[in-house]
mmCIF file with all atom_site columns, C-alpha atoms in Angstrom:
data_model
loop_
_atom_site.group_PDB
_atom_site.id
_atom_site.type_symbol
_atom_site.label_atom_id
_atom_site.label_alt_id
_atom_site.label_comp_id
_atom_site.label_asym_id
_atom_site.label_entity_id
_atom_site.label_seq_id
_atom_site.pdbx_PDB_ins_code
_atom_site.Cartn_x
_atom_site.Cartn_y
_atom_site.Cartn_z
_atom_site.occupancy
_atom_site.B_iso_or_equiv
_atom_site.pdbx_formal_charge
_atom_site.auth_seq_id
_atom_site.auth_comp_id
_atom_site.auth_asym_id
_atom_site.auth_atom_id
_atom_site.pdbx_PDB_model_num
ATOM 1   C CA . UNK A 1 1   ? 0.000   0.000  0.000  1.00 82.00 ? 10  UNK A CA 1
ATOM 2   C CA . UNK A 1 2   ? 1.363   3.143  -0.770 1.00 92.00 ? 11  UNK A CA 1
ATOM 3   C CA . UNK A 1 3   ? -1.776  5.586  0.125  1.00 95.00 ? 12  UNK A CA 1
ATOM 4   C CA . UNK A 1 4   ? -3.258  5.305  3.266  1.00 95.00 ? 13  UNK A CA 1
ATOM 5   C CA . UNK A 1 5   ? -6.611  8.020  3.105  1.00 97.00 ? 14  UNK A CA 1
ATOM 6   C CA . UNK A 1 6   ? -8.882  8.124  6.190  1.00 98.00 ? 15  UNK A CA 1
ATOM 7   C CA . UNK A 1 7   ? -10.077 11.517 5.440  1.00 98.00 ? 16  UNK A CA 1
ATOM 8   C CA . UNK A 1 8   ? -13.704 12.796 6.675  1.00 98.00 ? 17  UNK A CA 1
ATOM 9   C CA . UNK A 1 9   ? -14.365 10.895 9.855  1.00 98.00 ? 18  UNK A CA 1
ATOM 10  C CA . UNK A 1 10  ? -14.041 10.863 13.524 1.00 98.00 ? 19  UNK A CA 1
ATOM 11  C CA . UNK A 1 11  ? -10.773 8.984  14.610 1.00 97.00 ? 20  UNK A CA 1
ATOM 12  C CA . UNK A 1 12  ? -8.733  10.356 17.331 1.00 96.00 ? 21  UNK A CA 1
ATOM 13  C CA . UNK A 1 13  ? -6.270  7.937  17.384 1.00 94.00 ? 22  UNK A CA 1
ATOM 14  C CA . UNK A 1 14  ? -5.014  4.969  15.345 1.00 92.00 ? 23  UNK A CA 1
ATOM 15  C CA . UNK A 1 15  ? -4.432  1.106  16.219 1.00 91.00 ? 24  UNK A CA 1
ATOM 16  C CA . UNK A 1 16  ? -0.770  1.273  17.920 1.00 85.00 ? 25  UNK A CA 1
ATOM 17  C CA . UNK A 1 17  ? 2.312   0.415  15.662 1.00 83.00 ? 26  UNK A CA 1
ATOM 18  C CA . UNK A 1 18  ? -0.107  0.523  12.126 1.00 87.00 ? 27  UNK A CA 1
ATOM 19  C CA . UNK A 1 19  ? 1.808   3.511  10.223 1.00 84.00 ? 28  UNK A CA 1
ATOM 20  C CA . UNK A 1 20  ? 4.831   1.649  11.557 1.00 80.00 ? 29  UNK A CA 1
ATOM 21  C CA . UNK A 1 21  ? 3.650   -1.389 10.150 1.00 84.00 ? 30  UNK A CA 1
ATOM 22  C CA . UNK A 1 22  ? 2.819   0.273  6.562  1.00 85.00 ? 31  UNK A CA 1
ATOM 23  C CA . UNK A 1 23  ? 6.364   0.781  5.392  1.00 81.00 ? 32  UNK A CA 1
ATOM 24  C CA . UNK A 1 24  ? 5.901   1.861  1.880  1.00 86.00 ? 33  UNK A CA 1
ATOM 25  C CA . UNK A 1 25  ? 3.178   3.970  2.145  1.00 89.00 ? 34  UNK A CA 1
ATOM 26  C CA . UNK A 1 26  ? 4.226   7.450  0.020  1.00 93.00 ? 35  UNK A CA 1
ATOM 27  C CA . UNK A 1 27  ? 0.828   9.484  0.776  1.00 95.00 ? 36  UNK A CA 1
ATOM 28  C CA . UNK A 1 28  ? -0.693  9.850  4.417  1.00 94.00 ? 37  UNK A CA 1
ATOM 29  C CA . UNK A 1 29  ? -4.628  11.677 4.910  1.00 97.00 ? 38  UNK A CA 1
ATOM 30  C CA . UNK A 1 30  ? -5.472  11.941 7.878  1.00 97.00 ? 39  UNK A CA 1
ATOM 31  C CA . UNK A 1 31  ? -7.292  15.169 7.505  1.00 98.00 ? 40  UNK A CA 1
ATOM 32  C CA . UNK A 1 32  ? -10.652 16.192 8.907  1.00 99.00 ? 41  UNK A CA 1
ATOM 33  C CA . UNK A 1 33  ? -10.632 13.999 12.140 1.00 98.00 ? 42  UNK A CA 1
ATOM 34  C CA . UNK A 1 34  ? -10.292 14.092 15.650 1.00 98.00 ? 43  UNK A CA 1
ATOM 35  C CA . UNK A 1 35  ? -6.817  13.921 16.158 1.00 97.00 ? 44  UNK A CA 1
ATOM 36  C CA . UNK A 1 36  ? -5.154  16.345 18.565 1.00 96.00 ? 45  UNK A CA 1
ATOM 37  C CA . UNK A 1 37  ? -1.982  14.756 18.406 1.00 92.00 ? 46  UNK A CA 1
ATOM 38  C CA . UNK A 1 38  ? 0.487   13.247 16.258 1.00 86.00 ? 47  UNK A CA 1
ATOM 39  C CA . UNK A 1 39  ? -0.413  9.461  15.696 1.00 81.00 ? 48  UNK A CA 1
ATOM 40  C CA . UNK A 1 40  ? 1.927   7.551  17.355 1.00 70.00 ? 49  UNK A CA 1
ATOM 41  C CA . UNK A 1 41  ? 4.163   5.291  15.352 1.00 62.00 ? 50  UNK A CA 1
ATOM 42  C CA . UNK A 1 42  ? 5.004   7.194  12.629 1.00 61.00 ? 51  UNK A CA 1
ATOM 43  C CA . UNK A 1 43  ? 6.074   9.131  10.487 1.00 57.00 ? 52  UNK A CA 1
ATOM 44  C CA . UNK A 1 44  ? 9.789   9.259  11.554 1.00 57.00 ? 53  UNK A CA 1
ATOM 45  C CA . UNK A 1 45  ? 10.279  5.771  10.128 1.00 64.00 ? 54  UNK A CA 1
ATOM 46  C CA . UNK A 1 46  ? 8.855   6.496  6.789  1.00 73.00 ? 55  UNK A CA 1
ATOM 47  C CA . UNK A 1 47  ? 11.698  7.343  4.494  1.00 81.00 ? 56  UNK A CA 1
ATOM 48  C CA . UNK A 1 48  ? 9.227   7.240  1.493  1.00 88.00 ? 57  UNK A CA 1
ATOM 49  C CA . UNK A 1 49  ? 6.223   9.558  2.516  1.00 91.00 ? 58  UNK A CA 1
ATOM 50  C CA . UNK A 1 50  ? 6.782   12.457 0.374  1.00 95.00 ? 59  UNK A CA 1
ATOM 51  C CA . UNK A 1 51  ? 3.201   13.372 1.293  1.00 96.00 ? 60  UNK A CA 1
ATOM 52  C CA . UNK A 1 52  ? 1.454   14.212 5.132  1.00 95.00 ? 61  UNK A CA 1
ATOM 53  C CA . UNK A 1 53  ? -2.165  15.740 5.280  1.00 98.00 ? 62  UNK A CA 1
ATOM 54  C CA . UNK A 1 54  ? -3.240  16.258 8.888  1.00 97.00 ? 63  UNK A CA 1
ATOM 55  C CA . UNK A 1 55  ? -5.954  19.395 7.715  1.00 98.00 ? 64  UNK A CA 1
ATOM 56  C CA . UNK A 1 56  ? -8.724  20.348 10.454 1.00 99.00 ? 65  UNK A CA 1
ATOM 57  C CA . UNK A 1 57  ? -8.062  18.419 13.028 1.00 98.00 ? 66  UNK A CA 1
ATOM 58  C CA . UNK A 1 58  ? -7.319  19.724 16.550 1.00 98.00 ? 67  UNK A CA 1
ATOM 59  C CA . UNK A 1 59  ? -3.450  19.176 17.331 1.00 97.00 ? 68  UNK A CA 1
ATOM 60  C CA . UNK A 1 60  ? -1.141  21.834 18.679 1.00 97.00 ? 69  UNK A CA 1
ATOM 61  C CA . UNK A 1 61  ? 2.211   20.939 18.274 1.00 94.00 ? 70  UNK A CA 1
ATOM 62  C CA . UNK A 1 62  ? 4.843   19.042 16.070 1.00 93.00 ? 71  UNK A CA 1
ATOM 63  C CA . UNK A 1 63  ? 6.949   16.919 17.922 1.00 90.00 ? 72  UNK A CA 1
ATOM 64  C CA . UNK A 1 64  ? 10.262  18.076 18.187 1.00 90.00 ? 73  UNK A CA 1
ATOM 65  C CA . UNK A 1 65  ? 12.383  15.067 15.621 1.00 87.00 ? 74  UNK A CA 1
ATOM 66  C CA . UNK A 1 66  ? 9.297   13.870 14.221 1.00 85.00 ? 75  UNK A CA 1
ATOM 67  C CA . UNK A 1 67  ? 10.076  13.726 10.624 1.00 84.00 ? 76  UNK A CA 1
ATOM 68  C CA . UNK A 1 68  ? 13.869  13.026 11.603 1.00 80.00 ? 77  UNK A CA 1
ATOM 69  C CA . UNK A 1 69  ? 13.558  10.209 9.363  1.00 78.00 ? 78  UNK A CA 1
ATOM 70  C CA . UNK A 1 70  ? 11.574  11.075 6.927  1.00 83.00 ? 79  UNK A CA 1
ATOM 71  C CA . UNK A 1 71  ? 13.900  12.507 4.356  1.00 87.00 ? 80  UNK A CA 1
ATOM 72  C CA . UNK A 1 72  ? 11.621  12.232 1.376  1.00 92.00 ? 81  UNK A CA 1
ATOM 73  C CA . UNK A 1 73  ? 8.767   14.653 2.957  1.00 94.00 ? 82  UNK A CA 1
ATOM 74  C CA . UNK A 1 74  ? 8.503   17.553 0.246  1.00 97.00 ? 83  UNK A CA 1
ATOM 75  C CA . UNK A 1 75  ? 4.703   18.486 1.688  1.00 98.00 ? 84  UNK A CA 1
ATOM 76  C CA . UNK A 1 76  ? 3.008   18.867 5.062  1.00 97.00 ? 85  UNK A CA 1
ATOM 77  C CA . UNK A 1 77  ? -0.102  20.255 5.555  1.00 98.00 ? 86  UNK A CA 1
ATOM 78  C CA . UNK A 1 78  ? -1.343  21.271 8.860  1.00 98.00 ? 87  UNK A CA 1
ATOM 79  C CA . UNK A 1 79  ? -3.763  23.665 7.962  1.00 99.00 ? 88  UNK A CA 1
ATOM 80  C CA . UNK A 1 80  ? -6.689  24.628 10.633 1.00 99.00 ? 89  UNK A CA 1
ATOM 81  C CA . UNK A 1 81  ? -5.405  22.960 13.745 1.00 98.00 ? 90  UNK A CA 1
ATOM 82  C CA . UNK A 1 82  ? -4.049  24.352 16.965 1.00 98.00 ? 91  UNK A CA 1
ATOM 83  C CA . UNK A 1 83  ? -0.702  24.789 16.404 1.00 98.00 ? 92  UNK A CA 1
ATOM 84  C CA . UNK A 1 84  ? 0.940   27.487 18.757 1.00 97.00 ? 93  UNK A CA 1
ATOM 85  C CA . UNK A 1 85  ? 4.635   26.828 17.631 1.00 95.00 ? 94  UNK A CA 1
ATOM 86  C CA . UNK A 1 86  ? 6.318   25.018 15.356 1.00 95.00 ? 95  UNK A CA 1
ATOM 87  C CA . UNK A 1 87  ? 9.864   22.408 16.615 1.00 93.00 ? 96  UNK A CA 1
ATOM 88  C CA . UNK A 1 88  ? 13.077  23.919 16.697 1.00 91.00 ? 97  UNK A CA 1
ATOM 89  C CA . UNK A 1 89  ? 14.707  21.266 13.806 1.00 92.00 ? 98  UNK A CA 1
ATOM 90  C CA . UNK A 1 90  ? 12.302  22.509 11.671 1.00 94.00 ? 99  UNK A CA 1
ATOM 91  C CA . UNK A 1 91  ? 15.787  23.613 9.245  1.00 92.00 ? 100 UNK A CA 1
ATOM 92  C CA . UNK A 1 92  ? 16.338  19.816 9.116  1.00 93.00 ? 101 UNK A CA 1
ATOM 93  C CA . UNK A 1 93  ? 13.193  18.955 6.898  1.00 93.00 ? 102 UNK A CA 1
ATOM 94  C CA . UNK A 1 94  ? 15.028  19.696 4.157  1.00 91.00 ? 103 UNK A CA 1
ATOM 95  C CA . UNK A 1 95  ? 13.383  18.724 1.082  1.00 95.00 ? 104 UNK A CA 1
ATOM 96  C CA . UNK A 1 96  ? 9.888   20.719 2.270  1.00 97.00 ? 105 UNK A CA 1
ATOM 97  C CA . UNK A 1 97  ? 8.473   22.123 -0.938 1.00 98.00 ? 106 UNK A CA 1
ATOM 98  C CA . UNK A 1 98  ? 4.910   23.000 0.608  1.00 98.00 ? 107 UNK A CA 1
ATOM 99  C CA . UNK A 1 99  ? 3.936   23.688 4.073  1.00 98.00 ? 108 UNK A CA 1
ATOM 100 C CA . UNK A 1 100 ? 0.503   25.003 4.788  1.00 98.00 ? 109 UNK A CA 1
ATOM 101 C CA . UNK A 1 101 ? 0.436   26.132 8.570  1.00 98.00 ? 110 UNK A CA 1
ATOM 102 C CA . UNK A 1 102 ? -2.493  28.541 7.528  1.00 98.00 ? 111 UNK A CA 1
ATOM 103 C CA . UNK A 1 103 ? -5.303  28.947 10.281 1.00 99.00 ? 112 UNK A CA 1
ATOM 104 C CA . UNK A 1 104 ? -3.292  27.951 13.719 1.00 99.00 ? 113 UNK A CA 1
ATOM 105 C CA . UNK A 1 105 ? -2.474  29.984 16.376 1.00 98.00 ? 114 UNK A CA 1
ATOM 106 C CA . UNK A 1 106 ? 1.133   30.307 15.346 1.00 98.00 ? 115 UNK A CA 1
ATOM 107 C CA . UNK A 1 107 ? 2.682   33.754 17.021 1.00 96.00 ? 116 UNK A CA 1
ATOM 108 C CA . UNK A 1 108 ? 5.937   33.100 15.980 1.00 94.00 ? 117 UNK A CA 1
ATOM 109 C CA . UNK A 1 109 ? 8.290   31.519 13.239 1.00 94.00 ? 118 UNK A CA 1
ATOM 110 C CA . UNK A 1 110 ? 11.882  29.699 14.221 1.00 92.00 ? 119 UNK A CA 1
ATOM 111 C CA . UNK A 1 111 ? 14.505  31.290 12.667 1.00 91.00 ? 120 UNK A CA 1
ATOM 112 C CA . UNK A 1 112 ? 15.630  28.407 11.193 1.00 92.00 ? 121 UNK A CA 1
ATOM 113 C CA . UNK A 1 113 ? 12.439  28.300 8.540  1.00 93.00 ? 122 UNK A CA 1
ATOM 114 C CA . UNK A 1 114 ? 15.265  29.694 6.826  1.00 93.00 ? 123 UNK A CA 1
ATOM 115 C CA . UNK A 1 115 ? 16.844  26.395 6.116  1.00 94.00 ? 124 UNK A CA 1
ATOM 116 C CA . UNK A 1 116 ? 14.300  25.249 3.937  1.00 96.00 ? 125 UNK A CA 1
ATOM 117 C CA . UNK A 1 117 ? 15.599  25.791 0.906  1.00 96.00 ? 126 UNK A CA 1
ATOM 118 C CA . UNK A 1 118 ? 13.472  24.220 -1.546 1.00 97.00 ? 127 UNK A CA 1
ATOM 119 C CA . UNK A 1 119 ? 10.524  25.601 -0.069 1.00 97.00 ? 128 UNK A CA 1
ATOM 120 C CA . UNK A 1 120 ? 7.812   26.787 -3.072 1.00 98.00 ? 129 UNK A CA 1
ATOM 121 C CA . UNK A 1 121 ? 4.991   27.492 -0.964 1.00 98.00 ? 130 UNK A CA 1
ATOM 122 C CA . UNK A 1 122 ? 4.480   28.338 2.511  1.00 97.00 ? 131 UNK A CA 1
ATOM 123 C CA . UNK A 1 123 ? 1.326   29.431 3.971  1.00 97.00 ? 132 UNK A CA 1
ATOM 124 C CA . UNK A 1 124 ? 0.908   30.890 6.922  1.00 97.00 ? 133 UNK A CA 1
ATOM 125 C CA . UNK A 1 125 ? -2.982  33.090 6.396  1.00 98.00 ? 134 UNK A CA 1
ATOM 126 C CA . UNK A 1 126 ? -4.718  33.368 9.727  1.00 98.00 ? 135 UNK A CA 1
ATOM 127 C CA . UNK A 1 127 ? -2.394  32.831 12.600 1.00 98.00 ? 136 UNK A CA 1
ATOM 128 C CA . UNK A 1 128 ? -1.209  35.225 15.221 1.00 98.00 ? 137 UNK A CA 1
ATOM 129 C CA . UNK A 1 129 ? 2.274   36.248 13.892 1.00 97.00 ? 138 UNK A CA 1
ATOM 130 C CA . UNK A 1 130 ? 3.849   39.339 14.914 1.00 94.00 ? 139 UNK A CA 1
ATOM 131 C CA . UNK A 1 131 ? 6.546   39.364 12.475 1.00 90.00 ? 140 UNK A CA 1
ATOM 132 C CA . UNK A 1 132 ? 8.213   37.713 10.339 1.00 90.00 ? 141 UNK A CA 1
ATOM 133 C CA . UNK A 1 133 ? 11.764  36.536 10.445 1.00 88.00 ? 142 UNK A CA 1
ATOM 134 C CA . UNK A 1 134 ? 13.396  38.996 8.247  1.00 89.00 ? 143 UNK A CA 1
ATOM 135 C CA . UNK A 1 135 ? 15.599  35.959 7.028  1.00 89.00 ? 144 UNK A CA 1
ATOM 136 C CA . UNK A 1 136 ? 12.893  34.547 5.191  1.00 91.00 ? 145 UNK A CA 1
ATOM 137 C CA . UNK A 1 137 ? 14.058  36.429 2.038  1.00 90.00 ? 146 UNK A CA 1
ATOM 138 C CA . UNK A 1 138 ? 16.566  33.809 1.892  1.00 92.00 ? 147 UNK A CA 1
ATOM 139 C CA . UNK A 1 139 ? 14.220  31.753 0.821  1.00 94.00 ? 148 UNK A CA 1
ATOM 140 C CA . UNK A 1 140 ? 14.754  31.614 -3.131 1.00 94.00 ? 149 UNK A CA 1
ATOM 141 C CA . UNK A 1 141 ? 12.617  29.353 -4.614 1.00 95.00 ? 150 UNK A CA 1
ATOM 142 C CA . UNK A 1 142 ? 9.678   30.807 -2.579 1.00 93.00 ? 151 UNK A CA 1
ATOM 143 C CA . UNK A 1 143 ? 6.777   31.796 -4.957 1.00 86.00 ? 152 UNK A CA 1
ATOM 144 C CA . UNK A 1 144 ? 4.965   34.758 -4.151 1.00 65.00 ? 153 UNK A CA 1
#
């Protein structure tokens, strides 16, 4: 299986060890749930997900190392949830081309957002920033 789509329903949590137990999945929904945390089990073993959709659900934070492993991860989207910060090592996910954090309660961005180099599209509409880090402009491939 390389999709795994549980979109539109009410799950909160998932059977323990079954994202760890789908090794080649590529594509992970899990958007418009309950969920108001990270599933446990994954996805820091999944060197092939390129693709995480947690949309509308209620969780409010990204554990710090949590996509450590997953090198292949070129889109996250965390739109409408709770988030109030985002993990320090986010300059380690490295090969982010989209990440939607629009509609959290984000009042801040690490400076290291600056590390993300391929980075195309980042939204960030409807949060509680302040500012922006002014190093964000290092971000070239950004598309405006």
């Amino acid at each position: 299986m390389d999709e795994f789509n549980v979109e539109g329903n009410s799950i909160s949590q998932l059977p323990e060890g079954l994202l760890s137990s789908l090794n080649e999945l590529t594509s992970i929904t899990l958007s418009r749930n309950s969920f108001m945390s990270y599933p446990s089990g994954g996805p820091a073993q999944f060197t092939n997900v390129f693709s995480i959709n947690l949309e509308h659900n209620q969780i409010d934070k990204i554990p710090y190392g949590i996509f450590s492993r997953a090198k292949n991860l070129t889109k996250l989207n965390m739109k409408e949830n709770l988030l109030t910060s985002l993990p320090l090592d986010i300059g380690t996910w490295n090969n982010m081309v989209e990440l939607n954090l629009g509609t959290n309660q984000l009042t801040k961005l690490p400076d290291d957002i600056q590390c993300l180099q391929k980075l195309e599209v980042l939204i960030l509409s409807n949060n509680l920033l302040k500012r922006i880090p002014p190093n964000i402009g290092s971000l070239k491939k950004l598309r405006v």
